[in-house]
Amino acid sequence: MFRQRGIEIKNAAQLSSMRAAGLIVGEALQLLAEAAAPGVTTKELDAMAESHIRDRGGVPNFLGYHGYPATICASVNDRVVHGIPDDYALGSGDVLSIDCGCSVDGWHGDAAVTIGVDDVAPECQRLIDVCAGSLWAGLAAARLGGRVSDISHAVESYVRARGEYGVLEDYVGHGIGSAMHMAPSVPNYGPAGKGPTLVQGMALAVEPMITLGTIDTIVLGDEWTVATADGSRSAHFEHSFTLTPTGPVVLTALDGGAAGLEPYGISIGRIA
Ligand code: MF3
Ligand code: CO
């Protein structure tokens, strides 16, 4: 298989390892989403994620990444991404983004969900729903022979059609495989039909980040946590996926993406 601009092309065995990693990540996120309740600390969630990943034979890939100190990122309210788990106890109404990853045999998975803790304000629930929907719109736009920015455009259009949300530009999705972050970048905005061609064996992490206000971000004093500059609430969802001749496989979704892609009339494929 040819390569374009340093994009890694995976064979079936490598994609199977990525699927194994993705399943562990998907399970961990499901466990954490169920455990997140008022009074639970983000550090407790982190410990749960690490045990789950290790019990299932995965290796936490955030831990130690450029010195990052935890297994998950837990980003509450105005924190968009890369929040470090700590003793903060979740409160009812918090908007919590949980980002998690692991590797299996050196092949990586990376995914994130945002949940409303207990009872969230309607505008926050809608923020979460629009962000989740935009991820599926982006994944549904990916076709063999299409281009990376078809995904970007679908994410942005989905959000813009649903209201006045900030669509972050400072942080983007990415290629994934033998490393967590690889070429190409996958922005959440822009025109369709640009960027690398989507080919079999490519794997990408799509991760829309949207806010109730500005798209401007700041990095906090811990040098990791990214927060909105205006303090507005934010949401973040992420899946890693690949395209096969029989359809997409969402590597970090427990059902391979079947339910999320079904409304688009797309059946998921199979890793050969
Ligand atoms: N999913 C996150 C991202 O793609 C991964 C964060 S790794 C960390 O940005 F080490 F920075 F936490
Ligand atoms: Co990512």
mmCIF file of C-alpha atoms and ligand atoms in Angstrom:
data_model
loop_
_atom_site.group_PDB
_atom_site.id
_atom_site.type_symbol
_atom_site.label_atom_id
_atom_site.label_comp_id
_atom_site.label_asym_id
_atom_site.label_seq_id
_atom_site.Cartn_x
_atom_site.Cartn_y
_atom_site.Cartn_z
ATOM 1 C CA MET A 1 0.000 0.000 0.000
ATOM 2 C CA PHE A 2 1.321 3.456 -0.861
ATOM 3 C CA ARG A 3 1.924 6.100 1.727
ATOM 4 C CA GLN A 4 1.042 9.762 1.506
ATOM 5 C CA ARG A 5 2.894 12.415 3.464
ATOM 6 C CA GLY A 6 4.074 10.043 6.140
ATOM 7 C CA ILE A 7 0.669 8.563 6.901
ATOM 8 C CA GLU A 8 0.968 5.099 8.428
ATOM 9 C CA ILE A 9 -0.955 2.321 6.679
ATOM 10 C CA LYS A 10 -1.927 -0.587 8.898
ATOM 11 C CA ASN A 11 -2.412 -4.227 7.903
ATOM 12 C CA ALA A 12 -5.238 -6.404 9.239
ATOM 13 C CA ALA A 13 -3.201 -7.793 12.151
ATOM 14 C CA GLN A 14 -2.220 -4.297 13.245
ATOM 15 C CA LEU A 15 -5.811 -3.079 12.951
ATOM 16 C CA SER A 16 -6.923 -6.054 15.045
ATOM 17 C CA SER A 17 -4.566 -4.932 17.807
ATOM 18 C CA MET A 18 -5.984 -1.422 17.467
ATOM 19 C CA ARG A 19 -9.483 -2.860 17.771
ATOM 20 C CA ALA A 20 -8.433 -4.745 20.915
ATOM 21 C CA ALA A 21 -7.040 -1.506 22.370
ATOM 22 C CA GLY A 22 -10.144 0.388 21.265
ATOM 23 C CA LEU A 23 -12.472 -2.067 22.979
ATOM 24 C CA ILE A 24 -10.585 -1.730 26.251
ATOM 25 C CA VAL A 25 -10.814 2.057 25.970
ATOM 26 C CA GLY A 26 -14.527 1.861 25.130
ATOM 27 C CA GLU A 27 -15.178 -0.376 28.123
ATOM 28 C CA ALA A 28 -13.185 1.900 30.429
ATOM 29 C CA LEU A 29 -15.135 4.952 29.267
ATOM 30 C CA GLN A 30 -18.419 3.144 29.820
ATOM 31 C CA LEU A 31 -17.360 2.158 33.354
ATOM 32 C CA LEU A 32 -16.245 5.698 34.138
ATOM 33 C CA ALA A 33 -19.363 7.298 32.714
ATOM 34 C CA GLU A 34 -21.442 5.052 34.980
ATOM 35 C CA ALA A 35 -19.240 5.757 38.003
ATOM 36 C CA ALA A 36 -19.155 9.544 37.590
ATOM 37 C CA ALA A 37 -21.552 10.891 40.217
ATOM 38 C CA PRO A 38 -21.600 13.695 42.761
ATOM 39 C CA GLY A 39 -18.848 13.181 45.346
ATOM 40 C CA VAL A 40 -16.642 10.985 43.154
ATOM 41 C CA THR A 41 -13.217 12.492 42.507
ATOM 42 C CA THR A 42 -11.579 12.574 39.114
ATOM 43 C CA LYS A 43 -8.586 10.762 40.669
ATOM 44 C CA GLU A 44 -10.892 7.880 41.609
ATOM 45 C CA LEU A 45 -12.054 7.693 38.004
ATOM 46 C CA ASP A 46 -8.432 7.667 36.890
ATOM 47 C CA ALA A 47 -7.624 4.725 39.186
ATOM 48 C CA MET A 48 -10.620 2.786 37.831
ATOM 49 C CA ALA A 49 -9.470 3.372 34.264
ATOM 50 C CA GLU A 50 -5.919 2.273 34.982
ATOM 51 C CA SER A 51 -7.019 -0.978 36.680
ATOM 52 C CA HIS A 52 -9.453 -1.788 33.919
ATOM 53 C CA ILE A 53 -6.879 -1.234 31.195
ATOM 54 C CA ARG A 54 -4.202 -3.278 32.957
ATOM 55 C CA ASP A 55 -6.644 -6.092 33.894
ATOM 56 C CA ARG A 56 -7.533 -6.412 30.212
ATOM 57 C CA GLY A 57 -3.874 -6.521 29.155
ATOM 58 C CA GLY A 58 -3.593 -3.002 27.790
ATOM 59 C CA VAL A 59 -1.034 -0.320 28.578
ATOM 60 C CA PRO A 60 -2.269 3.168 29.529
ATOM 61 C CA ASN A 61 -0.823 5.389 26.801
ATOM 62 C CA PHE A 62 -1.498 8.821 28.291
ATOM 63 C CA LEU A 63 0.550 7.966 31.388
ATOM 64 C CA GLY A 64 4.042 9.350 30.826
ATOM 65 C CA TYR A 65 3.147 10.840 27.434
ATOM 66 C CA HIS A 66 5.406 13.924 27.349
ATOM 67 C CA GLY A 67 5.355 13.585 31.133
ATOM 68 C CA TYR A 68 1.562 13.471 31.477
ATOM 69 C CA PRO A 69 0.865 12.075 34.987
ATOM 70 C CA ALA A 70 -2.369 10.064 34.600
ATOM 71 C CA THR A 71 -4.300 7.435 32.637
ATOM 72 C CA ILE A 72 -7.232 9.669 31.728
ATOM 73 C CA CYS A 73 -7.873 13.342 31.155
ATOM 74 C CA ALA A 74 -10.798 14.623 33.214
ATOM 75 C CA SER A 75 -11.900 18.070 32.090
ATOM 76 C CA VAL A 76 -14.754 19.666 34.027
ATOM 77 C CA ASN A 77 -16.978 22.549 32.836
ATOM 78 C CA ASP A 78 -14.781 25.270 31.273
ATOM 79 C CA ARG A 79 -11.884 22.791 31.049
ATOM 80 C CA VAL A 80 -11.943 21.536 27.471
ATOM 81 C CA VAL A 81 -9.286 18.827 27.328
ATOM 82 C CA HIS A 82 -6.148 17.540 29.086
ATOM 83 C CA GLY A 83 -7.447 18.149 32.628
ATOM 84 C CA ILE A 84 -5.314 16.226 35.135
ATOM 85 C CA PRO A 85 -7.306 14.016 37.533
ATOM 86 C CA ASP A 86 -7.117 15.286 41.104
ATOM 87 C CA ASP A 87 -9.074 15.471 44.355
ATOM 88 C CA TYR A 88 -11.866 17.544 42.839
ATOM 89 C CA ALA A 89 -15.159 15.883 43.766
ATOM 90 C CA LEU A 90 -17.734 16.009 40.992
ATOM 91 C CA GLY A 91 -20.872 18.002 41.680
ATOM 92 C CA SER A 92 -24.364 17.763 40.248
ATOM 93 C CA GLY A 93 -24.536 19.819 37.076
ATOM 94 C CA ASP A 94 -20.874 19.418 36.133
ATOM 95 C CA VAL A 95 -20.038 18.825 32.491
ATOM 96 C CA LEU A 96 -17.279 16.210 32.566
ATOM 97 C CA SER A 97 -15.149 15.199 29.603
ATOM 98 C CA ILE A 98 -13.290 11.928 30.086
ATOM 99 C CA ASP A 99 -10.548 11.114 27.593
ATOM 100 C CA CYS A 100 -8.857 7.723 27.749
ATOM 101 C CA GLY A 101 -6.404 5.681 25.742
ATOM 102 C CA CYS A 102 -4.358 2.520 25.804
ATOM 103 C CA SER A 103 -2.187 0.396 23.600
ATOM 104 C CA VAL A 104 -2.151 -3.336 22.875
ATOM 105 C CA ASP A 105 1.043 -4.777 21.395
ATOM 106 C CA GLY A 106 2.138 -1.202 20.722
ATOM 107 C CA TRP A 107 -1.024 -0.282 18.777
ATOM 108 C CA HIS A 108 -3.050 2.602 20.137
ATOM 109 C CA GLY A 109 -6.650 3.538 20.855
ATOM 110 C CA ASP A 110 -7.890 6.980 21.941
ATOM 111 C CA ALA A 111 -11.457 8.062 22.709
ATOM 112 C CA ALA A 112 -13.424 10.527 24.813
ATOM 113 C CA VAL A 113 -16.940 11.158 26.034
ATOM 114 C CA THR A 114 -18.619 14.055 27.793
ATOM 115 C CA ILE A 115 -21.324 13.443 30.357
ATOM 116 C CA GLY A 116 -23.533 15.596 32.503
ATOM 117 C CA VAL A 117 -23.086 14.688 36.160
ATOM 118 C CA ASP A 118 -26.453 13.987 37.779
ATOM 119 C CA ASP A 119 -28.662 16.919 36.830
ATOM 120 C CA VAL A 120 -27.261 19.253 34.147
ATOM 121 C CA ALA A 121 -28.725 22.476 32.769
ATOM 122 C CA PRO A 122 -30.651 21.969 29.502
ATOM 123 C CA GLU A 123 -28.225 24.137 27.522
ATOM 124 C CA CYS A 124 -25.347 21.994 28.776
ATOM 125 C CA GLN A 125 -27.119 18.777 27.847
ATOM 126 C CA ARG A 126 -27.712 20.207 24.398
ATOM 127 C CA LEU A 127 -24.046 21.191 24.121
ATOM 128 C CA ILE A 128 -23.132 17.588 24.923
ATOM 129 C CA ASP A 129 -25.671 16.149 22.477
ATOM 130 C CA VAL A 130 -24.580 18.446 19.645
ATOM 131 C CA CYS A 131 -20.919 17.555 20.215
ATOM 132 C CA ALA A 132 -21.674 13.813 20.245
ATOM 133 C CA GLY A 133 -23.791 14.175 17.103
ATOM 134 C CA SER A 134 -21.050 16.086 15.327
ATOM 135 C CA LEU A 135 -18.604 13.243 15.958
ATOM 136 C CA TRP A 136 -20.974 10.761 14.281
ATOM 137 C CA ALA A 137 -21.602 13.186 11.426
ATOM 138 C CA GLY A 138 -17.849 13.383 10.906
ATOM 139 C CA LEU A 139 -17.376 9.622 11.032
ATOM 140 C CA ALA A 140 -20.300 9.121 8.641
ATOM 141 C CA ALA A 141 -18.684 11.463 6.112
ATOM 142 C CA ALA A 142 -15.540 9.358 5.801
ATOM 143 C CA ARG A 143 -15.326 7.277 2.608
ATOM 144 C CA LEU A 144 -12.530 5.365 0.936
ATOM 145 C CA GLY A 145 -11.339 7.697 -1.812
ATOM 146 C CA GLY A 146 -12.713 10.750 -0.002
ATOM 147 C CA ARG A 147 -10.538 13.318 1.765
ATOM 148 C CA VAL A 148 -9.707 14.020 5.395
ATOM 149 C CA SER A 149 -11.453 17.383 5.376
ATOM 150 C CA ASP A 150 -14.751 15.741 4.377
ATOM 151 C CA ILE A 151 -14.812 14.730 8.044
ATOM 152 C CA SER A 152 -13.866 18.235 9.209
ATOM 153 C CA HIS A 153 -16.564 19.831 7.118
ATOM 154 C CA ALA A 154 -19.248 17.408 8.280
ATOM 155 C CA VAL A 155 -18.396 18.049 11.948
ATOM 156 C CA GLU A 156 -18.515 21.807 11.534
ATOM 157 C CA SER A 157 -21.685 21.824 9.428
ATOM 158 C CA TYR A 158 -23.484 19.628 11.943
ATOM 159 C CA VAL A 159 -22.629 22.022 14.784
ATOM 160 C CA ARG A 160 -23.361 25.230 12.833
ATOM 161 C CA ALA A 161 -26.794 23.935 11.839
ATOM 162 C CA ARG A 162 -27.669 23.552 15.527
ATOM 163 C CA GLY A 163 -26.853 26.905 17.023
ATOM 164 C CA GLU A 164 -24.235 29.346 18.153
ATOM 165 C CA TYR A 165 -21.468 27.123 19.416
ATOM 166 C CA GLY A 166 -17.750 27.756 19.423
ATOM 167 C CA VAL A 167 -15.939 25.127 17.336
ATOM 168 C CA LEU A 168 -12.382 24.919 18.625
ATOM 169 C CA GLU A 169 -9.549 25.370 16.179
ATOM 170 C CA ASP A 170 -6.568 25.227 18.555
ATOM 171 C CA TYR A 171 -6.858 21.444 18.995
ATOM 172 C CA VAL A 172 -7.617 18.864 16.313
ATOM 173 C CA GLY A 173 -8.007 15.145 15.702
ATOM 174 C CA HIS A 174 -5.117 13.087 14.428
ATOM 175 C CA GLY A 175 -3.825 9.956 12.800
ATOM 176 C CA ILE A 176 -3.310 7.062 15.217
ATOM 177 C CA GLY A 177 -1.568 3.695 15.067
ATOM 178 C CA SER A 178 1.900 2.762 16.313
ATOM 179 C CA ALA A 179 1.787 6.094 18.184
ATOM 180 C CA MET A 180 -1.156 7.959 19.660
ATOM 181 C CA HIS A 181 -0.601 11.146 17.690
ATOM 182 C CA MET A 182 0.470 10.819 14.067
ATOM 183 C CA ALA A 183 -0.120 12.523 10.725
ATOM 184 C CA PRO A 184 -2.518 13.709 9.445
ATOM 185 C CA SER A 185 -4.281 16.398 11.478
ATOM 186 C CA VAL A 186 -8.069 16.164 11.453
ATOM 187 C CA PRO A 187 -9.509 19.652 12.067
ATOM 188 C CA ASN A 188 -13.129 20.107 13.110
ATOM 189 C CA TYR A 189 -13.789 22.890 10.624
ATOM 190 C CA GLY A 190 -13.206 23.881 7.028
ATOM 191 C CA PRO A 191 -14.288 23.043 3.502
ATOM 192 C CA ALA A 192 -14.663 19.451 2.290
ATOM 193 C CA GLY A 193 -12.445 17.869 -0.347
ATOM 194 C CA LYS A 194 -9.058 18.890 1.062
ATOM 195 C CA GLY A 195 -6.199 17.086 2.713
ATOM 196 C CA PRO A 196 -4.982 13.528 2.292
ATOM 197 C CA THR A 197 -7.093 10.904 0.517
ATOM 198 C CA LEU A 198 -8.765 8.376 2.815
ATOM 199 C CA VAL A 199 -7.401 4.942 2.021
ATOM 200 C CA GLN A 200 -7.685 1.455 3.430
ATOM 201 C CA GLY A 201 -5.394 0.892 6.409
ATOM 202 C CA MET A 202 -5.473 4.486 7.605
ATOM 203 C CA ALA A 203 -6.716 5.103 11.146
ATOM 204 C CA LEU A 204 -7.831 8.469 12.465
ATOM 205 C CA ALA A 205 -9.016 9.892 15.774
ATOM 206 C CA VAL A 206 -11.832 12.393 15.255
ATOM 207 C CA GLU A 207 -12.410 14.664 18.240
ATOM 208 C CA PRO A 208 -14.792 17.614 18.065
ATOM 209 C CA MET A 209 -14.486 20.157 20.897
ATOM 210 C CA ILE A 210 -17.232 22.783 21.139
ATOM 211 C CA THR A 211 -18.170 25.480 23.642
ATOM 212 C CA LEU A 212 -21.127 27.625 24.663
ATOM 213 C CA GLY A 213 -18.959 30.689 24.010
ATOM 214 C CA THR A 214 -15.573 31.521 22.589
ATOM 215 C CA ILE A 215 -13.178 29.346 20.623
ATOM 216 C CA ASP A 216 -10.241 30.953 22.439
ATOM 217 C CA THR A 217 -8.451 28.737 24.910
ATOM 218 C CA ILE A 218 -5.870 29.133 27.647
ATOM 219 C CA VAL A 219 -3.519 26.569 29.178
ATOM 220 C CA LEU A 220 -3.627 26.577 32.974
ATOM 221 C CA GLY A 221 -0.644 26.736 35.335
ATOM 222 C CA ASP A 222 -0.292 22.932 35.409
ATOM 223 C CA GLU A 223 0.825 23.310 31.767
ATOM 224 C CA TRP A 224 -1.694 20.691 30.609
ATOM 225 C CA THR A 225 -5.258 21.739 31.288
ATOM 226 C CA VAL A 226 -6.870 23.556 28.374
ATOM 227 C CA ALA A 227 -9.750 25.837 29.410
ATOM 228 C CA THR A 228 -12.018 28.229 27.537
ATOM 229 C CA ALA A 229 -10.763 31.820 27.753
ATOM 230 C CA ASP A 230 -14.249 33.083 28.686
ATOM 231 C CA GLY A 231 -15.083 30.364 31.218
ATOM 232 C CA SER A 232 -17.850 28.921 29.040
ATOM 233 C CA ARG A 233 -18.780 25.251 29.289
ATOM 234 C CA SER A 234 -17.312 22.890 26.722
ATOM 235 C CA ALA A 235 -17.835 19.375 25.430
ATOM 236 C CA HIS A 236 -15.485 16.896 23.735
ATOM 237 C CA PHE A 237 -16.098 13.512 22.112
ATOM 238 C CA GLU A 238 -13.594 11.295 20.340
ATOM 239 C CA HIS A 239 -13.420 7.989 18.512
ATOM 240 C CA SER A 240 -10.623 6.250 16.624
ATOM 241 C CA PHE A 241 -11.753 4.605 13.374
ATOM 242 C CA THR A 242 -10.597 2.935 10.180
ATOM 243 C CA LEU A 243 -12.148 2.364 6.762
ATOM 244 C CA THR A 244 -12.413 -1.098 5.233
ATOM 245 C CA PRO A 245 -13.789 -2.089 1.809
ATOM 246 C CA THR A 246 -16.943 -3.262 3.607
ATOM 247 C CA GLY A 247 -17.405 -0.069 5.640
ATOM 248 C CA PRO A 248 -16.025 1.912 8.553
ATOM 249 C CA VAL A 249 -15.040 0.292 11.828
ATOM 250 C CA VAL A 250 -15.147 2.589 14.843
ATOM 251 C CA LEU A 251 -12.327 0.981 16.781
ATOM 252 C CA THR A 252 -13.169 2.540 20.153
ATOM 253 C CA ALA A 253 -16.939 1.949 19.998
ATOM 254 C CA LEU A 254 -18.134 -1.231 21.719
ATOM 255 C CA ASP A 255 -20.458 -1.966 18.786
ATOM 256 C CA GLY A 256 -17.931 -0.876 16.159
ATOM 257 C CA GLY A 257 -20.038 2.201 15.441
ATOM 258 C CA ALA A 258 -23.148 0.316 14.276
ATOM 259 C CA ALA A 259 -25.668 2.373 16.278
ATOM 260 C CA GLY A 260 -24.051 5.754 15.610
ATOM 261 C CA LEU A 261 -23.760 5.202 11.864
ATOM 262 C CA GLU A 262 -27.119 3.515 11.362
ATOM 263 C CA PRO A 263 -29.035 6.836 11.036
ATOM 264 C CA TYR A 264 -26.741 7.629 8.090
ATOM 265 C CA GLY A 265 -27.604 4.337 6.380
ATOM 266 C CA ILE A 266 -24.036 3.123 6.885
ATOM 267 C CA SER A 267 -23.274 -0.475 7.884
ATOM 268 C CA ILE A 268 -20.003 -1.092 9.601
ATOM 269 C CA GLY A 269 -17.256 -3.095 7.970
ATOM 270 C CA ARG A 270 -14.992 -5.857 9.155
ATOM 271 C CA ILE A 271 -11.260 -5.913 9.689
ATOM 272 C CA ALA A 272 -10.141 -8.682 7.333
HETATM 273 N N1 MF3 B 1 -6.953 12.240 23.426
HETATM 274 C C1 MF3 B 1 -5.967 13.216 23.756
HETATM 275 C C2 MF3 B 1 -5.566 13.978 22.541
HETATM 276 O O1 MF3 B 1 -5.654 13.469 21.445
HETATM 277 C C3 MF3 B 1 -4.769 12.540 24.321
HETATM 278 C C4 MF3 B 1 -4.196 13.262 25.442
HETATM 279 S S1 MF3 B 1 -2.758 12.473 25.894
HETATM 280 C C5 MF3 B 1 -2.204 13.331 27.170
HETATM 281 O O2 MF3 B 1 -5.136 15.102 22.668
HETATM 282 F F1 MF3 B 1 -1.157 12.743 27.566
HETATM 283 F F2 MF3 B 1 -1.981 14.537 26.788
HETATM 284 F F3 MF3 B 1 -3.129 13.342 28.097
HETATM 285 CO CO CO B 2 -6.957 12.178 20.555
#
